[in-house]
Amino acid sequence: DTAVSQTPKYLVTQMGNDKSIKCEQNLGHDTMYWYKQDSKKFLKIMFSYNNKELIINETVPNRFSPKSPDKAHLNLHINSLELGDSAVYFCASSQDTIPGETQYFGPGTRLLVL
Amino acid sequence: AQTVTQSQPEMSVQEAETVTLSCTYDTSENNYYLFWYKQPPSRQMILVIRQEAYKQQNATENRFSVNFQKAAKSFSLKISDSQLGDTAMYFCAFISQGGSEKLVFGKGTKLTVNP
């Protein structure tokens, strides 16, 4: 069974559209994250949630809105997509927010904005 | 702000040989954690090894071991008996024990294991 899953794996869309990426973890973890990996492979955190509450919100355009309906899910909604949003988006989870807890990553969603 | 530097964008090694990937970091913290993650062509990010800064003993996981030099702020990864399946991007990452709880990644080293 996949521990952290993301859907879809690939997403190709036009500029200006709105899209969502879903993430689910079955590890019983309390904390979930969204990361963005750009074309140069640089990986940077965007958001993190602990028990459905936002705890990290990096400098991300407000077109990006995470939503956590329960602690096993953290979805990412992106409005008015731009070319620069093309990247691979990774969801991750950890047991809690204690630093040093291993983060387990999903398989990534490759987003291509045309 | 903490930074993580991986000075080798690409490396290659022959199958069965040993290779060392370098990582340095900058922090004023005393307590923190360091990680190596592997990202094969499938894109999945997989934890390779984890080190707690307060532990002097270097972490080891099978063929993977680290050389943690706290004073030098260095955290290199040694892969012994390299296998074709080790071909991947390797990311060094840092998180401090206190503060922002953000995992900070280096830019990665692309390792190719040649048959």
mmCIF file of C-alpha atoms in Angstrom, chain A residues 5-114:
data_model
loop_
_atom_site.group_PDB
_atom_site.id
_atom_site.type_symbol
_atom_site.label_atom_id
_atom_site.label_comp_id
_atom_site.label_asym_id
_atom_site.label_seq_id
_atom_site.Cartn_x
_atom_site.Cartn_y
_atom_site.Cartn_z
ATOM 1 C CA SER A 5 -0.207 9.138 -2.607
ATOM 2 C CA GLN A 6 -0.875 12.025 -4.941
ATOM 3 C CA THR A 7 -3.293 12.471 -7.800
ATOM 4 C CA PRO A 8 -2.872 13.149 -10.583
ATOM 5 C CA LYS A 9 0.692 12.115 -11.441
ATOM 6 C CA TYR A 10 0.715 14.339 -14.496
ATOM 7 C CA LEU A 11 -1.257 17.484 -15.175
ATOM 8 C CA VAL A 12 -1.117 19.465 -18.402
ATOM 9 C CA THR A 13 -3.226 22.580 -18.560
ATOM 10 C CA GLN A 14 -3.575 26.005 -20.121
ATOM 11 C CA MET A 15 -2.531 29.265 -18.573
ATOM 12 C CA GLY A 16 -5.313 30.873 -16.589
ATOM 13 C CA ASN A 17 -6.974 27.627 -15.583
ATOM 14 C CA ASP A 18 -7.634 26.506 -12.013
ATOM 15 C CA LYS A 19 -6.444 23.061 -10.944
ATOM 16 C CA SER A 20 -6.165 20.927 -7.826
ATOM 17 C CA ILE A 21 -3.710 18.287 -6.720
ATOM 18 C CA LYS A 22 -4.771 15.817 -4.048
ATOM 19 C CA CYS A 23 -2.621 14.157 -1.421
ATOM 20 C CA GLU A 24 -3.457 11.396 1.011
ATOM 21 C CA GLN A 25 -1.339 9.604 3.573
ATOM 22 C CA ASN A 26 -2.223 6.369 5.334
ATOM 23 C CA LEU A 27 0.595 6.495 7.868
ATOM 24 C CA GLY A 28 -1.449 8.055 10.633
ATOM 25 C CA HIS A 29 0.805 11.108 10.588
ATOM 26 C CA ASP A 30 -0.262 14.452 12.008
ATOM 27 C CA THR A 31 1.763 16.712 9.730
ATOM 28 C CA MET A 32 1.661 17.143 5.972
ATOM 29 C CA TYR A 33 3.618 19.315 3.568
ATOM 30 C CA TRP A 34 3.689 20.622 0.038
ATOM 31 C CA TYR A 35 6.986 21.138 -1.761
ATOM 32 C CA LYS A 36 7.750 22.542 -5.189
ATOM 33 C CA GLN A 37 10.636 21.203 -7.283
ATOM 34 C CA ASP A 38 11.562 23.528 -10.123
ATOM 35 C CA SER A 39 13.139 22.722 -13.463
ATOM 36 C CA LYS A 40 16.607 22.834 -11.883
ATOM 37 C CA LYS A 41 15.539 20.201 -9.350
ATOM 38 C CA PHE A 42 15.584 22.672 -6.478
ATOM 39 C CA LEU A 43 13.144 21.537 -3.805
ATOM 40 C CA LYS A 44 11.505 24.112 -1.566
ATOM 41 C CA ILE A 45 8.761 23.916 1.003
ATOM 42 C CA MET A 46 5.523 25.754 0.312
ATOM 43 C CA PHE A 47 3.161 24.844 3.153
ATOM 44 C CA SER A 48 2.792 22.562 6.083
ATOM 45 C CA TYR A 49 -0.235 21.564 8.129
ATOM 46 C CA ASN A 50 -0.434 19.947 11.508
ATOM 47 C CA ASN A 51 -3.753 18.386 12.452
ATOM 48 C CA LYS A 52 -5.503 20.423 9.764
ATOM 49 C CA GLU A 53 -3.945 23.700 10.912
ATOM 50 C CA LEU A 54 -1.568 25.725 8.773
ATOM 51 C CA ILE A 55 1.825 26.044 10.460
ATOM 52 C CA ILE A 56 4.196 26.958 7.632
ATOM 53 C CA ASN A 57 3.253 29.288 4.821
ATOM 54 C CA GLU A 58 6.257 30.257 2.745
ATOM 55 C CA THR A 59 6.303 33.182 0.381
ATOM 56 C CA VAL A 60 3.952 31.656 -2.125
ATOM 57 C CA PRO A 61 1.527 33.578 -4.362
ATOM 58 C CA ASN A 62 -1.957 33.595 -2.905
ATOM 59 C CA ARG A 63 -3.113 31.823 -6.042
ATOM 60 C CA PHE A 64 -1.951 28.728 -4.190
ATOM 61 C CA SER A 65 -4.353 27.610 -1.494
ATOM 62 C CA PRO A 66 -3.857 24.444 0.520
ATOM 63 C CA LYS A 67 -6.831 22.728 2.110
ATOM 64 C CA SER A 68 -6.781 20.021 4.717
ATOM 65 C CA PRO A 69 -10.209 18.425 5.177
ATOM 66 C CA ASP A 70 -8.746 15.988 7.714
ATOM 67 C CA LYS A 71 -5.283 15.137 8.902
ATOM 68 C CA ALA A 72 -4.856 12.393 6.307
ATOM 69 C CA HIS A 73 -5.447 14.731 3.376
ATOM 70 C CA LEU A 74 -3.796 17.896 2.156
ATOM 71 C CA ASN A 75 -4.915 19.224 -1.189
ATOM 72 C CA LEU A 76 -3.375 22.043 -3.189
ATOM 73 C CA HIS A 77 -5.546 24.290 -5.280
ATOM 74 C CA ILE A 78 -3.964 26.651 -7.780
ATOM 75 C CA ASN A 79 -5.910 29.504 -9.360
ATOM 76 C CA SER A 80 -5.082 31.332 -12.573
ATOM 77 C CA LEU A 81 -2.187 29.097 -13.490
ATOM 78 C CA GLU A 82 0.923 30.748 -14.914
ATOM 79 C CA LEU A 83 3.786 29.375 -16.983
ATOM 80 C CA GLY A 84 6.107 29.650 -13.997
ATOM 81 C CA ASP A 85 3.948 27.279 -12.020
ATOM 82 C CA SER A 86 5.233 24.416 -14.153
ATOM 83 C CA ALA A 87 7.116 22.168 -11.756
ATOM 84 C CA VAL A 88 6.882 18.926 -9.854
ATOM 85 C CA TYR A 89 4.849 19.242 -6.669
ATOM 86 C CA PHE A 90 5.545 16.838 -3.837
ATOM 87 C CA CYS A 91 3.379 16.089 -0.884
ATOM 88 C CA ALA A 92 5.026 14.714 2.251
ATOM 89 C CA SER A 93 4.031 13.727 5.752
ATOM 90 C CA SER A 94 5.697 13.213 9.107
ATOM 91 C CA GLN A 95 4.555 11.872 12.445
ATOM 92 C CA ASP A 96 4.379 15.343 13.936
ATOM 93 C CA THR A 97 6.108 18.698 13.811
ATOM 94 C CA ILE A 98 9.079 17.703 15.943
ATOM 95 C CA PRO A 99 12.162 18.584 13.909
ATOM 96 C CA GLY A 100 14.090 15.517 12.930
ATOM 97 C CA GLU A 101 11.014 13.439 12.246
ATOM 98 C CA THR A 102 11.490 11.759 8.906
ATOM 99 C CA GLN A 103 9.337 13.150 6.155
ATOM 100 C CA TYR A 104 7.850 10.623 3.755
ATOM 101 C CA PHE A 105 7.259 11.879 0.253
ATOM 102 C CA GLY A 106 4.614 11.117 -2.302
ATOM 103 C CA PRO A 107 5.507 10.286 -5.910
ATOM 104 C CA GLY A 108 5.098 13.856 -7.107
ATOM 105 C CA THR A 109 2.743 15.552 -9.549
ATOM 106 C CA ARG A 110 4.314 16.957 -12.674
ATOM 107 C CA LEU A 111 2.424 20.106 -13.651
ATOM 108 C CA LEU A 112 2.938 21.605 -17.077
ATOM 109 C CA VAL A 113 1.288 24.915 -17.849
ATOM 110 C CA LEU A 114 1.085 25.766 -21.557
#
